[in-house]
Amino acid sequence: KIIVHAAATAPSRGTLGAILQNHSARTKWFKNMETEFINKTYNKPREIFDDACILIASQLEEYGFTYSKSQANIKKKDKLFTYNISFYSSHYNYISEEKGHVVMEFICTIEHKKDIIFSINQKELMSEVHHFEIFDNKTKTIDFKQIEKSNEFIKTHFLPVVLSIETDANSFL
């Protein structure tokens, strides 16, 4: 199995710019989603985790990714590759009357014939971020800033690799 590290496959500035160019549309979309989830009451950490996955997945639908709640992953397939974002949480998560603690981690992989040929997660590139704390103790709901950070990580470090492969898969093999 070959693991390609992100530093070895830095995206071109044009590719990254194309992904991040429409900041105002993303901000408007995010505010609409925030309104939908802001008044929701959460009693279990899994509910927040599931909604956080949905929020992240909804921003990747335009790139052909689909979310599987039962597997807690976002996936896209083509003839040669499977692009996967797998979400993980902690058994230490809790929500009480006074406070809560709900974390999310994820790993982005690209598989070719069941072999992982690319793998990246936030721990590798963001030394200060080992997980995303997705429960906001002040509002008792999802921490939308952490969801946005998760989306930015995926769109900055994983999506450009996916788009590059889709453009020229043979150069990646």
mmCIF file with all atom_site columns, C-alpha atoms in Angstrom, residues 18-19 65 85 101 105 134 144 163:
data_model
loop_
_atom_site.group_PDB
_atom_site.id
_atom_site.type_symbol
_atom_site.label_atom_id
_atom_site.label_alt_id
_atom_site.label_comp_id
_atom_site.label_asym_id
_atom_site.label_entity_id
_atom_site.label_seq_id
_atom_site.pdbx_PDB_ins_code
_atom_site.Cartn_x
_atom_site.Cartn_y
_atom_site.Cartn_z
_atom_site.occupancy
_atom_site.B_iso_or_equiv
_atom_site.pdbx_formal_charge
_atom_site.auth_seq_id
_atom_site.auth_comp_id
_atom_site.auth_asym_id
_atom_site.auth_atom_id
_atom_site.pdbx_PDB_model_num
ATOM 1 C CA . ALA A 1 18  ? -11.669 27.773 -7.957 1.00 0.00 ? 18  ALA A CA 1
ATOM 2 C CA . ILE A 1 19  ? -12.862 25.943 -4.850 1.00 0.00 ? 19  ILE A CA 1
ATOM 3 C CA . PHE A 1 65  ? -20.190 13.183 -2.731 1.00 0.00 ? 65  PHE A CA 1
ATOM 4 C CA . ILE A 1 85  ? -14.239 11.035 4.252  1.00 0.00 ? 85  ILE A CA 1
ATOM 5 C CA . HIS A 1 101 ? -18.334 17.744 25.224 1.00 0.00 ? 101 HIS A CA 1
ATOM 6 C CA . GLU A 1 105 ? -12.392 13.708 13.861 1.00 0.00 ? 105 GLU A CA 1
ATOM 7 C CA . ILE A 1 134 ? -18.560 20.516 17.786 1.00 0.00 ? 134 ILE A CA 1
ATOM 8 C CA . PHE A 1 144 ? -20.835 26.261 13.576 1.00 0.00 ? 144 PHE A CA 1
ATOM 9 C CA . LEU A 1 163 ? -10.270 17.381 -8.558 1.00 0.00 ? 163 LEU A CA 1
#
